[in-house]
Each structure stands twice: as structure tokens, then as C-alpha cells.
Amino acid sequence: MLTSANLLLWAVLQLALLILLQEAFAWWIIAIYALLLLYSATAVLQKRSAASLKLANIVAALLTLALLLNMRQAGVLHFMLQILLLSAILRLFAMRHRHEARQLVWVQYFLIASCFILHQDMLLALVIMLLFGANCYSHYKLFAPAGARLNFTLTGRAVLIILPLWLGMFLLFPRLPPFWQIPNAKIASTGLSDSLDPGSIEQLVQDDRLAFRAEFSGTLPERQQLYWRSYLYEHFDGRTWQVHPQRRQQAVAPPTTAADVATASYRIIAEANQQRNLFALGMPYSSSQGVKIGSGGLIVADKVVSQRFSYSIESALAPLPLQSEREREMNLQLAAGNPKTSEFAAALRQQHNDTEQFIAALAAFFNQQDFYYSLTPPPLGRDSIDQFLFQTRSGFCGHYASATAVLLRHAGIPARVVGGYLGGDWHPQQGYLAVRQREAHAWVEYYSQGHWQHFDPTAAVAPERILQSLDMSLSDDERDMLIPFWQRSSVLQLLSLQLMHLDYYWSVWVLGFDDRSQQDLWRTLRQHIRLIAYSAVAIVLLLLAGMGLWLLHRRRLSKPLPAKQLLLKALKPALKNKAPAQSVSACLNELAKRYPNHAAMLQQLVQYYELAVYAGQPQAEHSLKRLLQQHKSSLAALNRAIKNT
């Protein structure tokens, strides 16, 4: 019989799977699946029979058709997860027999494993393992005899045996490539995107999630150098900056760096963002597998980053050279509108013909005029640059970068907006820099002296943003917008920070253990193979010696006293089958009652035995031995009588 406890456990387990896999489901699919689970749980609680197989097949056919129609939008991978969970839910929906439950348990194993496709966080991994344990327990209850209870001692021993084997396979078993490739599902991307308009950075800054973490092999660069480039916005339509179509088609020139330029070597652990654009400092000139140095010195992944991903980069902390004349011309194009901006740029250019002097004049203009750095700037209309520069004068980094690039182009200076991240929180004990979405930033690169020079107008308006952090450049009200109420507690902040550190170690030691790490491990093992062999032999010998000493000690403790050995040898049939709690004396006294003809001899044996064992008289042991020899024939007759009864 299927118990109500198991049925409810499977309903709760499937609800947890639905929550974990919700990224793969549209809202209407989640609602339908939740209703089916609610029906199954209600039927169990009200002790009603399960739905008929006919009804389950009708529901399955209709939902499968709907999922097929939705597959183009959801993607193949998500469609597979939807079908797998649907089969489990409908099996529970119409479950009547024990063999159906066993099928359900196996399907749930696949679903639990599929959760790792979408989630790699340490805490969620613990939740998934708890679900795995619950499914294992229900599996045990299905196959165990009625009334059987789980033996936690034996289970613990099995786990202790399995853990070293699992660890050895994890470290040493070859990392095989997948036998097939599953198309990536269509999931909403996070972070920066191909377009940048007024308001996009402000919305992203209110997201406190991690964007990536960085480890440096040398010293940490100065904060003013921590500009993480991710996107180049070179096409402007009067309001929105976008990645230029020709940028995606440009050939990439081999990166070169001078010998006297400062460099940085670092590794990035990027969070899943469903994009290919990643992050790098300055001018990258070397990268690890899985990424390449794209046009404009940007780092591009070989495929969409759908899971946490690590890569290594070496960068020159220097401006990027011009790739082609077409790149310069592309960053001089102007959109219609913003006449006041054009007039202001022309007048300023007449006063400062030198490019660097013009940049200095722009910085002074932003610094000396009444410009404000704000997360909540007023909306802008058609001529957005004119309104910002000469009316509202309140904006975020995207507003200042956009206005600066347009002013430079009107002055005949090639310029582009760069989207990325600025700074990050350095954790010295753990040795990594945590960069969150709230560190999203936009700045400008302008062409001068053969290179794309860096200019951040935000530094002129709110230098605290560049030198310290975003919080220092905002008002108290805007700062409260960035900090959720639950994070204002110092205890919760400390707990969140420790969990982030644990998640970092999980990423480095578990998720980051890839082919390269395994090859390095094998190389290290080969280099020290002799030392490892000697150590293994020494450990085995120590274990064998310890086991031998333990067995010898155990044998010595369990070895019977000489007096007892004499009786065991003479009266083996009687003493061999006595109860463990019964003493030798009690057993002999019982034999004396059962066999009166041998009572006198047996009582003498008891007397000498007790004197030898309990009184410690050596003479009694010799008397016992002599008595056994005198009555050898009587003892033989008694043994035959005992065997025949």
C-alpha cells in the first residue's frame, strides 16, 4: 500500500522542484503545475482516490501540445525540463499502484540532477542535496519490508566509505566533454546590454547581486584603474547609445603592449548573465580558453554565459590603440537635434583648439557649474542632451558620459561611450574583489595621439564616486534606496558577507575545478610520485601494524583463564552451549542436578574452579587438573550422555 506520508512527501518535493526550476517555466505553466500538485495533496489529505488514468492522459496531451507551441520561446532545454516535471506531476496525479511509485522516484532523481543545470550557488546546492536525501528516503521506504526502520549507523558507515571514493573520482576521473550539445534556453539576460539610454544604469545600480569576482596574481591596482570594460557604445540616435553594427563585423588586430607599461594578471569568476560580453581592465593581450579578445579590446566568451564561469586575463593598464581609420570615422557620426549642444561645443572648440585642453575645459564646466549626481534625475524629452546640459543638470553616470561623447563629436574629436563596472569591494583575507551590479558605470573614450584615451566626466561632478564608492556620492535618501531593509542590520550584513565568502570558496574549489585544474593536479602527482608511493606504503604498514596490535590485544583480553580452559576442554559439549550470561559454576551445578551419578565429581570441580579463579590459589588449579585426569572415564560418559539428550 502507498502511505499518505509518502504521497505528501512527493507532492512537497515536486513543489520544491517547481520552485527551483521556475526559470524554465512561463507563469501560466507554473500556475497549472501548482494546481495539479494542489489537487494531488488535497486528495491525499481528504483520503480520496487518485484521478483516473484517462483524465491524466487527456491533461498530458493538452499540456504537451501547449508546451510544444511554446518551445520556440522557451528553448529546447527548458522544454525538456517542462516535459520531465509534467510526467512526474501527472504520475503522482493518477497514482494507484506501488510500481508506479517506483517509476516516479527514478524520474525525480533526474529532475533533482537537472536543478544543477540552472543553479550552482552553494546554498541552493545544499537545498538540492536535501531533496536528493528525501527522495532516497522515499525510495528506501518503497523497497524496505513493512515496519522496517532506517539504520542510521549502517547508513553513516556507508557514507563514510563512499565519500573518499567520490572525492577520488572528482579529483582524478577524466573530465569528459559532453556527448551532445543542448541549445541554450532563452533566459532574460542580466547586467549591461547592447544599448544604453538615460535610466538604464540607474535601474541596474539598484541591483545588489554579484556581477563577478576578481583575483589578482600581483598587487591590487589603484581604484582609479579599476574600470572594467564590457561594452562599446558607438551609435547614437539622439537619445540611445547602441553597439554599432559594424563593430561586430570588425577584424581584431593582434594586441601588443610596450615593455614599460604597467600590467595586471587576474582571474575573473563571472556570474551567469546569459550574454557573451565579459569584463577586463585596460588593454587585454592574453586570455585563457573559453574567451577571446574581441574588437575594441573587449572580452567575449565563446558561448553564452549561462552558468558561473571563470577565465584568466593579462592586461596592459594603458589606452587602446586605434584599430582602423574606419573606427575613427565611426565615432564622429552625429544624430540630428540638440542644436544648443552643437553651438556650445563649437564655441568651446574655438577657445581650446588642443584636444587635451578641450577635455580639461569640459571637466571644469561640469565641476564649476551647478550639475548634480543623482539616481532620480528628471525625465528628458526629444533633445535630451540639450535639456540635460542647459536645463535639468541632474543625472547619473550615463547622462554625463552621453553628453560628453556628443560634445566631443560636435567638436570634431572621435569619442564613444564605454559601459562596464567601476571599482568593487576588496576582501583582503579571502583575496578577491567583489563587483556587484550596483557598480555598473559609464564613461568616455576619446581619440588622441593614436590611442583611445580615458575620460570620466563623473569624476568632475562627483569625485567620491571614483575615489571611494557609490554610496559616498549619493544623498541619504538615495543611499537608502540601494540598501534593502533586511541588510541594515549589522548581524545580517555579517552573515551575508560570510555566506558570500563560502560561496566564493565553493566557486574556486568545486565549480572551478576544470580540465586545467585536473591536469595541474596530475602534473603535481607525477612530479612527487616517489614521495607519494613511499608515504602510501608507510601509511599501509602503520595501519597493518596498528590492526595487528589491536587484534593481539583483543585476543589477549578474550583468552579464557587456565582453569576455565581445562573445564572447556573436558566438558566441551556442556560448556559450549551454555547461555552467555550463565557462569561456569552455575552450569556445572545445573549438570549435577540433571546427572546425580556425577554430582560428587562435578561439585568437586566447582570447588577447585572457584578457588583457582576467584581466590587466586595456584594449588587449586593443579588439583583441578589432577581431578580431571582421575575422572577421565566418568567425564567421557557424562559427555556422551549430554550429547544424547
XYZ file of C-alpha atoms in Angstrom:
645
model
C 0.000 0.000 0.000
C 1.079 3.558 -0.714
C 1.143 5.566 2.503
C -0.202 9.112 2.796
C 3.151 10.256 4.197
C 4.989 9.189 1.036
C 2.401 10.794 -1.241
C 2.603 14.097 0.638
C 6.409 13.913 0.636
C 6.429 13.540 -3.159
C 3.974 16.435 -3.557
C 6.178 18.719 -1.422
C 9.305 17.527 -3.249
C 7.769 18.278 -6.649
C 6.654 21.719 -5.454
C 10.252 22.409 -4.393
C 11.463 21.262 -7.825
C 8.935 23.568 -9.491
C 10.320 26.494 -7.479
C 13.938 25.603 -8.242
C 13.239 25.155 -11.962
C 10.918 28.146 -12.280
C 13.391 29.900 -14.634
C 12.495 27.250 -17.222
C 8.735 27.861 -16.979
C 6.361 30.598 -18.064
C 3.961 31.898 -15.416
C 0.968 30.014 -16.846
C 2.909 26.704 -16.769
C 3.844 27.301 -13.125
C 0.184 28.007 -12.288
C -1.067 24.818 -13.980
C 1.600 22.623 -12.383
C 0.894 24.136 -8.952
C -2.851 23.436 -9.341
C -2.163 19.806 -10.258
C 0.043 19.421 -7.180
C -2.604 21.077 -5.006
C -5.200 18.615 -6.293
C -2.928 15.648 -5.524
C -2.156 16.880 -1.994
C -5.838 17.607 -1.284
C -6.848 14.142 -2.465
C -4.347 12.587 -0.040
C -5.455 14.720 2.917
C -9.144 14.046 2.238
C -8.408 10.362 1.608
C -9.951 10.449 -1.855
C -8.837 8.154 -4.650
C -6.397 9.473 -7.227
C -7.526 10.759 -10.620
C -8.227 8.262 -13.370
C -5.577 7.324 -15.902
C -7.858 8.540 -18.694
C -8.066 12.033 -17.178
C -4.296 12.090 -16.652
C -3.705 11.184 -20.322
C -6.061 13.934 -21.514
C -4.301 16.523 -19.348
C -0.911 15.257 -20.539
C -1.913 15.516 -24.218
C -3.263 19.073 -23.864
C -0.294 20.339 -21.855
C 2.240 18.677 -24.160
C 0.631 20.412 -27.144
C 0.773 23.753 -25.309
C 4.419 23.198 -24.386
C 5.280 22.331 -27.986
C 3.700 25.594 -29.160
C 5.699 27.435 -26.503
C 9.001 25.672 -27.303
C 10.258 28.350 -29.727
C 10.034 30.943 -26.975
C 11.214 28.690 -24.129
C 14.044 26.848 -25.865
C 14.795 23.147 -26.213
C 16.441 22.738 -22.813
C 13.533 24.320 -20.969
C 11.053 22.269 -22.972
C 12.809 19.080 -21.846
C 12.643 20.173 -18.199
C 8.952 21.063 -18.562
C 8.105 17.637 -20.017
C 10.118 15.827 -17.353
C 8.391 17.634 -14.484
C 4.997 17.211 -16.147
C 5.498 13.444 -16.292
C 6.339 13.353 -12.570
C 3.373 15.529 -11.563
C 0.879 13.520 -13.633
C 2.267 10.242 -12.313
C 1.512 11.488 -8.788
C -1.818 12.918 -10.006
C -3.093 9.438 -11.006
C -1.030 7.153 -8.764
C -2.716 3.945 -7.596
C -0.090 1.181 -7.586
C 3.288 0.586 -5.978
C 5.161 0.031 -9.245
C 4.025 3.495 -10.403
C 5.614 4.987 -7.286
C 8.915 3.301 -8.088
C 8.832 4.823 -11.589
C 8.127 8.232 -10.053
C 11.137 8.008 -7.741
C 13.501 7.411 -10.666
C 12.047 10.336 -12.640
C 12.524 12.575 -9.602
C 16.210 11.618 -9.465
C 16.621 13.044 -12.985
C 14.724 16.203 -12.043
C 16.858 16.757 -8.954
C 20.022 16.368 -11.024
C 18.608 18.813 -13.606
C 18.457 21.522 -10.933
C 22.250 21.813 -11.185
C 21.837 22.945 -14.807
C 20.220 26.176 -13.622
C 21.777 26.586 -10.171
C 25.358 26.435 -8.959
C 25.180 28.503 -5.774
C 26.412 26.720 -2.667
C 23.226 27.280 -0.621
C 20.997 26.077 -3.437
C 23.298 23.085 -3.865
C 22.609 22.213 -0.208
C 18.861 22.506 -0.836
C 19.141 20.238 -3.874
C 21.082 17.675 -1.831
C 18.343 17.760 0.828
C 15.796 16.978 -1.881
C 18.023 14.141 -3.042
C 18.118 12.769 0.511
C 14.316 12.996 0.802
C 13.906 11.132 -2.481
C 16.383 8.467 -1.326
C 14.398 8.018 1.894
C 11.138 7.555 -0.022
C 12.963 5.103 -2.286
C 14.053 3.123 0.776
C 10.509 3.075 2.181
C 9.200 1.671 -1.105
C 11.601 -1.279 -1.166
C 12.071 -1.943 2.573
C 9.958 -4.588 4.364
C 6.872 -3.372 6.190
C 7.716 -1.876 9.581
C 11.440 -1.650 8.855
C 13.326 1.354 10.194
C 16.300 3.093 8.681
C 19.552 2.067 10.384
C 21.410 5.364 10.698
C 24.574 3.649 11.951
C 24.888 1.481 8.853
C 23.910 4.425 6.651
C 26.623 6.573 8.235
C 29.218 3.851 7.677
C 28.183 3.579 4.027
C 28.504 7.348 3.608
C 31.975 7.318 5.201
C 33.025 4.619 2.737
C 31.507 6.394 -0.272
C 32.885 9.887 0.461
C 36.593 9.031 -0.165
C 35.635 7.191 -3.353
C 33.561 10.161 -4.509
C 36.367 12.596 -3.708
C 38.881 10.464 -5.589
C 36.651 10.279 -8.651
C 36.008 14.042 -8.509
C 39.721 14.819 -8.390
C 41.156 12.152 -10.674
C 38.462 10.885 -13.036
C 38.961 12.399 -16.525
C 36.740 15.346 -17.384
C 34.962 14.043 -20.484
C 33.411 16.513 -22.945
C 29.631 16.272 -23.420
C 28.472 13.728 -25.987
C 25.912 16.214 -27.318
C 25.197 19.916 -27.087
C 21.838 21.158 -25.827
C 20.798 24.528 -27.296
C 20.750 27.277 -24.728
C 17.354 28.237 -23.411
C 16.091 31.762 -23.859
C 16.565 33.346 -20.460
C 16.446 37.040 -19.686
C 19.947 38.485 -19.531
C 21.253 40.413 -16.548
C 23.670 43.305 -16.286
C 24.560 45.677 -19.104
C 23.184 45.171 -22.613
C 23.759 46.245 -26.224
C 22.009 49.580 -25.643
C 22.407 52.405 -23.127
C 19.792 55.085 -22.600
C 19.002 57.545 -19.787
C 17.784 55.467 -16.873
C 19.299 52.071 -17.761
C 22.312 52.405 -15.465
C 20.153 53.818 -12.643
C 17.946 50.731 -12.707
C 20.940 48.411 -12.738
C 22.596 50.203 -9.822
C 19.665 49.229 -7.580
C 20.548 45.542 -8.093
C 22.799 44.267 -5.278
C 23.621 40.918 -6.916
C 27.167 39.923 -7.785
C 28.340 40.590 -11.328
C 31.747 38.944 -10.979
C 34.720 38.416 -8.649
C 38.354 39.058 -9.487
C 41.582 37.525 -8.116
C 44.891 39.245 -8.805
C 48.166 37.347 -9.015
C 50.053 40.508 -8.030
C 49.120 43.642 -6.142
C 45.645 45.118 -6.472
C 45.644 48.094 -8.912
C 44.635 51.520 -7.664
C 40.905 52.173 -7.563
C 41.246 54.773 -10.351
C 42.453 51.926 -12.607
C 39.601 49.538 -11.821
C 37.487 50.408 -14.864
C 36.087 47.070 -16.051
C 35.274 47.445 -19.752
C 32.397 45.362 -21.107
C 30.592 47.240 -23.933
C 31.426 49.927 -26.500
C 28.511 52.159 -27.466
C 29.336 53.984 -30.705
C 25.993 54.539 -32.459
C 23.827 57.390 -31.138
C 20.306 58.058 -32.440
C 19.736 61.242 -30.442
C 18.674 59.512 -27.244
C 20.019 55.945 -27.013
C 23.556 54.653 -27.442
C 23.960 51.235 -29.028
C 26.701 48.832 -30.085
C 27.490 49.763 -33.690
C 26.584 47.021 -36.208
C 29.989 47.354 -37.855
C 31.726 46.762 -34.520
C 30.540 43.125 -34.526
C 31.998 42.622 -38.003
C 35.381 44.271 -37.472
C 38.514 42.166 -37.632
C 40.546 42.010 -34.457
C 44.123 43.267 -34.610
C 46.678 41.274 -32.601
C 47.105 43.054 -29.258
C 50.570 44.352 -28.480
C 51.969 46.036 -25.408
C 55.098 48.018 -24.687
C 57.649 46.682 -22.244
C 57.463 49.719 -19.929
C 53.658 49.644 -19.485
C 52.156 48.544 -16.175
C 50.316 45.229 -16.433
C 47.852 43.225 -14.371
C 47.280 39.467 -14.298
C 43.983 38.326 -12.847
C 41.243 35.720 -12.920
C 37.552 36.553 -13.225
C 34.746 34.418 -11.803
C 31.709 35.745 -13.679
C 28.134 35.110 -12.643
C 25.646 33.794 -15.212
C 24.314 36.718 -17.274
C 23.047 34.999 -20.463
C 25.406 37.175 -22.532
C 28.783 36.747 -24.203
C 30.374 40.078 -23.246
C 32.596 39.775 -20.170
C 34.933 42.089 -18.267
C 38.559 43.226 -18.455
C 40.812 46.094 -17.431
C 42.694 48.358 -19.827
C 44.060 46.631 -22.930
C 43.961 42.817 -22.600
C 46.665 40.989 -24.532
C 46.392 37.393 -23.293
C 43.403 35.244 -22.305
C 42.644 31.674 -21.241
C 40.493 29.133 -23.057
C 36.789 29.798 -23.386
C 37.181 33.517 -24.099
C 38.788 35.648 -26.765
C 39.924 39.243 -27.095
C 37.365 40.812 -29.391
C 37.188 44.048 -31.301
C 37.899 47.156 -29.244
C 39.771 45.174 -26.585
C 36.585 43.627 -25.234
C 36.483 40.130 -23.760
C 33.951 37.849 -25.450
C 33.035 34.320 -24.331
C 32.908 31.512 -26.883
C 29.289 30.870 -25.893
C 26.583 32.491 -23.822
C 27.489 32.541 -20.129
C 24.571 30.530 -18.737
C 26.485 29.272 -15.672
C 29.123 30.641 -13.350
C 32.273 30.884 -15.464
C 35.953 31.628 -14.747
C 38.680 32.851 -17.099
C 42.144 34.396 -16.815
C 43.335 37.656 -18.405
C 46.551 39.636 -18.676
C 46.068 43.339 -19.376
C 48.201 46.379 -20.007
C 46.897 49.264 -17.932
C 47.204 51.616 -20.888
C 44.966 53.180 -23.579
C 43.971 51.076 -26.576
C 45.436 51.915 -29.979
C 43.258 52.875 -32.959
C 42.365 49.752 -34.928
C 41.496 51.372 -38.253
C 40.561 54.643 -39.877
C 37.023 53.342 -40.136
C 36.884 53.112 -36.334
C 37.804 56.802 -36.074
C 35.176 57.846 -38.620
C 32.533 55.687 -36.938
C 32.978 57.667 -33.730
C 32.497 61.048 -35.391
C 28.950 60.383 -36.618
C 26.253 62.649 -35.191
C 22.493 62.386 -34.898
C 20.072 65.194 -35.732
C 18.899 67.500 -32.952
C 20.472 69.076 -29.860
C 21.354 72.431 -31.516
C 22.405 74.143 -28.263
C 24.912 71.378 -27.602
C 26.365 71.829 -31.090
C 26.732 75.607 -30.608
C 28.307 75.184 -27.156
C 30.812 72.598 -28.464
C 31.794 74.851 -31.418
C 32.335 77.855 -29.136
C 34.379 75.839 -26.671
C 36.439 74.365 -29.509
C 37.342 77.843 -30.763
C 38.704 78.655 -27.313
C 40.587 75.354 -26.932
C 41.922 74.001 -30.185
C 44.109 71.402 -28.437
C 42.245 68.186 -27.622
C 43.615 67.852 -24.093
C 42.783 71.491 -23.354
C 39.249 70.889 -24.625
C 38.892 67.889 -22.266
C 40.146 69.989 -19.354
C 37.616 72.707 -20.220
C 34.798 70.146 -20.244
C 35.877 68.834 -16.848
C 35.928 72.396 -15.477
C 32.477 73.069 -16.972
C 30.962 70.059 -15.175
C 32.819 70.835 -11.969
C 32.103 74.593 -11.731
C 28.517 74.687 -12.993
C 25.532 73.520 -10.930
C 25.490 69.864 -12.004
C 24.203 67.185 -9.646
C 24.841 63.456 -9.443
C 21.511 61.735 -8.776
C 19.810 58.346 -9.051
C 16.450 60.024 -9.709
C 17.014 62.609 -12.455
C 14.002 64.245 -14.172
C 12.857 62.710 -17.477
C 14.261 64.093 -20.704
C 12.414 64.878 -23.916
C 13.341 64.999 -27.602
C 16.598 66.979 -27.457
C 17.768 65.069 -24.406
C 21.378 66.331 -24.418
C 20.284 69.982 -24.645
C 17.798 69.559 -21.813
C 20.352 67.840 -19.603
C 23.220 70.309 -20.179
C 21.233 73.532 -20.021
C 18.058 72.810 -18.048
C 17.858 69.854 -15.654
C 21.621 69.419 -14.985
C 20.845 66.409 -12.811
C 21.767 62.919 -13.884
C 23.692 59.744 -13.368
C 26.915 58.495 -14.988
C 25.099 57.576 -18.225
C 23.833 61.147 -18.640
C 27.305 62.664 -18.193
C 29.034 60.122 -20.430
C 26.421 60.519 -23.171
C 26.570 64.333 -23.099
C 30.383 64.332 -23.081
C 30.641 61.989 -26.085
C 28.180 64.132 -28.080
C 30.067 67.343 -27.189
C 33.346 65.770 -28.289
C 31.911 64.607 -31.615
C 30.474 68.073 -32.285
C 33.973 69.415 -31.639
C 35.431 67.031 -34.234
C 37.004 64.699 -31.657
C 36.170 60.972 -32.114
C 34.504 59.712 -28.931
C 32.483 56.743 -27.685
C 30.699 55.682 -24.517
C 32.070 52.688 -22.615
C 29.812 50.557 -20.427
C 31.167 48.435 -17.618
C 31.820 48.479 -13.892
C 33.871 50.667 -11.613
C 35.755 49.552 -8.517
C 34.457 46.778 -6.277
C 34.793 45.678 -2.642
C 38.211 44.215 -1.787
C 38.293 41.356 0.736
C 41.966 41.012 1.726
C 41.664 37.869 3.864
C 39.968 35.930 1.076
C 41.994 37.663 -1.644
C 39.286 38.666 -4.117
C 37.460 41.758 -5.361
C 33.645 41.514 -5.367
C 31.980 43.597 -8.073
C 28.208 43.910 -7.861
C 25.662 45.107 -10.398
C 25.382 48.338 -8.405
C 28.956 49.152 -9.519
C 27.721 49.498 -13.130
C 29.191 52.614 -14.702
C 29.552 54.509 -17.977
C 32.454 56.702 -19.100
C 34.028 58.043 -22.292
C 36.963 57.160 -24.506
C 38.160 59.844 -26.947
C 40.766 59.576 -29.686
C 44.032 61.489 -29.234
C 47.678 60.823 -30.081
C 46.933 57.490 -31.780
C 45.098 55.963 -28.808
C 41.683 55.919 -27.173
C 42.188 58.000 -24.050
C 40.110 57.556 -20.901
C 37.891 60.361 -19.576
C 35.252 60.020 -16.861
C 33.102 63.169 -16.504
C 31.587 61.741 -13.325
C 34.938 62.429 -11.625
C 34.383 66.157 -12.187
C 30.842 66.128 -10.769
C 31.096 63.519 -8.012
C 34.760 62.592 -7.360
C 33.661 60.485 -4.359
C 32.156 58.005 -6.827
C 35.573 57.392 -8.364
C 37.846 57.630 -5.330
C 35.662 55.903 -2.717
C 32.329 54.296 -3.557
C 28.889 54.950 -4.993
C 27.370 55.370 -1.513
C 29.609 58.336 -0.733
C 28.330 60.300 -3.753
C 24.592 59.895 -3.045
C 22.189 61.569 -0.656
C 20.880 59.735 2.394
C 17.515 59.043 0.724
C 19.160 57.654 -2.416
C 21.531 55.570 -0.315
C 18.540 54.017 1.457
C 17.159 53.050 -1.963
C 20.213 50.886 -2.585
C 20.189 49.055 0.750
C 17.301 46.624 1.380
C 15.765 46.958 4.833
C 16.904 43.455 5.850
C 20.540 44.355 5.142
C 20.545 47.337 7.513
C 21.123 45.009 10.454
C 24.818 44.571 11.230
C 24.245 40.910 12.145
C 22.524 40.162 8.830
C 25.228 42.043 6.940
C 27.925 39.948 8.631
C 26.023 36.734 7.911
C 25.517 37.717 4.262
C 29.215 38.519 3.935
C 30.301 35.159 5.398
C 27.916 33.308 3.090
C 29.409 35.190 0.137
C 32.905 34.103 1.208
C 31.781 30.460 1.497
C 30.185 30.727 -1.933
C 33.481 32.071 -3.276
C 35.401 29.047 -1.971
C 32.699 26.798 -3.455
C 33.254 28.506 -6.823
C 37.040 28.188 -6.664
C 37.431 24.686 -5.250
C 34.380 22.889 -6.658
C 32.931 24.728 -9.658
C 36.364 25.982 -10.700
C 37.941 22.521 -10.734
C 38.034 22.186 -14.525
C 40.230 20.327 -17.031
C 43.141 22.679 -16.456
C 42.979 22.253 -12.671
C 42.827 18.488 -13.041
C 45.793 18.458 -15.414
C 47.763 20.576 -12.944
C 46.882 18.084 -10.199
C 48.069 15.135 -12.319
C 51.267 17.009 -13.149
C 51.928 17.640 -9.469
C 51.251 13.993 -8.628
C 53.675 12.808 -11.305
C 56.371 15.151 -10.007
C 56.068 13.710 -6.482
C 55.139 10.133 -7.410
C 58.065 8.608 -5.456
C 57.263 10.550 -2.291
C 53.581 9.650 -2.645
C 54.425 5.946 -3.091
C 56.699 5.912 -0.035
C 54.060 7.733 2.012
C 51.335 5.314 0.890
C 53.499 2.288 1.805
C 54.309 3.812 5.197
C 50.610 4.525 5.879
C 49.649 0.953 4.893
C 52.368 -0.521 7.127
C 51.272 1.653 10.044
C 47.669 0.616 9.542
C 48.637 -3.072 9.385
C 50.787 -2.745 12.500
C 48.014 -0.976 14.352
C 45.486 -3.581 13.290
C 47.841 -6.397 14.388
C 48.349 -4.833 17.814
C 44.605 -4.354 18.202
C 43.864 -7.994 17.270
C 46.589 -9.234 19.650
C 45.205 -7.121 22.469
C 41.671 -8.278 21.752
C 42.765 -11.920 21.697
C 44.598 -11.480 24.977
C 41.514 -9.957 26.597
C 39.198 -12.634 25.266
C 41.552 -15.532 26.118
C 39.963 -17.581 28.958
C 41.764 -18.290 32.259
C 43.762 -21.582 32.531
C 41.199 -23.139 34.930
C 38.399 -22.314 32.555
C 40.361 -23.716 29.617
C 40.737 -27.036 31.451
C 36.983 -27.294 32.029
C 36.163 -26.239 28.466
C 38.398 -28.977 27.130
C 36.978 -31.654 29.475
C 33.266 -30.682 29.277
C 33.074 -29.090 25.812
C 29.519 -30.321 24.927
C 28.028 -28.748 28.070
C 30.018 -25.537 28.349
C 29.949 -24.781 24.622
C 26.167 -24.364 24.540
C 25.689 -22.576 27.857
C 23.979 -19.202 27.889
C 26.394 -16.235 27.666
C 25.095 -14.772 30.926
C 25.447 -18.082 32.794
C 28.644 -18.645 34.779
C 30.725 -21.826 34.557
C 29.935 -22.698 38.205
C 26.200 -22.327 37.653
C 26.379 -24.529 34.553
C 28.228 -27.313 36.465
C 25.772 -27.133 39.378
C 22.906 -27.493 36.926
C 24.614 -30.559 35.399
C 24.984 -32.058 38.905
C 21.208 -31.850 39.372
C 20.482 -33.370 35.949
C 23.040 -36.190 36.327
C 23.085 -37.335 40.045
C 25.611 -40.120 39.332
C 28.250 -37.497 38.530
C 27.137 -34.945 41.153
C 30.033 -35.520 43.598
C 32.648 -35.136 40.844
C 31.025 -32.010 39.436
C 30.785 -30.354 42.858
C 34.498 -31.013 43.415
C 35.239 -29.439 40.035
C 33.223 -26.356 41.024
C 35.084 -26.074 44.311
C 38.566 -26.237 42.735
C 37.493 -23.940 39.849
C 36.245 -21.183 42.164
C 39.355 -21.410 44.358
C 41.590 -21.120 41.289
C 39.657 -18.289 39.602
C 38.238 -16.191 42.402
C 40.650 -16.937 45.298
C 43.692 -16.995 43.055
C 45.192 -20.164 44.591
C 47.698 -21.808 42.174
C 47.464 -25.118 44.056
C 43.732 -25.307 43.315
C 44.469 -25.233 39.577
C 46.854 -28.193 39.911
C 44.218 -30.056 41.996
C 41.619 -29.334 39.285
C 43.907 -30.728 36.601
C 44.636 -33.854 38.683
C 40.909 -34.392 39.367
C 40.098 -34.176 35.647
C 42.728 -36.816 34.845
C 41.410 -39.154 37.600
C 37.828 -38.963 36.316
C 38.608 -39.045 32.591
C 36.330 -42.082 32.008
C 33.482 -40.555 34.054
C 33.786 -37.274 32.125
C 33.661 -39.203 28.833
C 30.475 -40.962 29.957
C 28.958 -37.601 31.029
C 29.797 -36.022 27.671
C 28.126 -38.909 25.804
C 25.043 -38.551 27.996
C 24.888 -34.800 27.286
C 25.198 -35.349 23.518
C 22.440 -37.975 23.503
C 19.917 -35.787 25.329
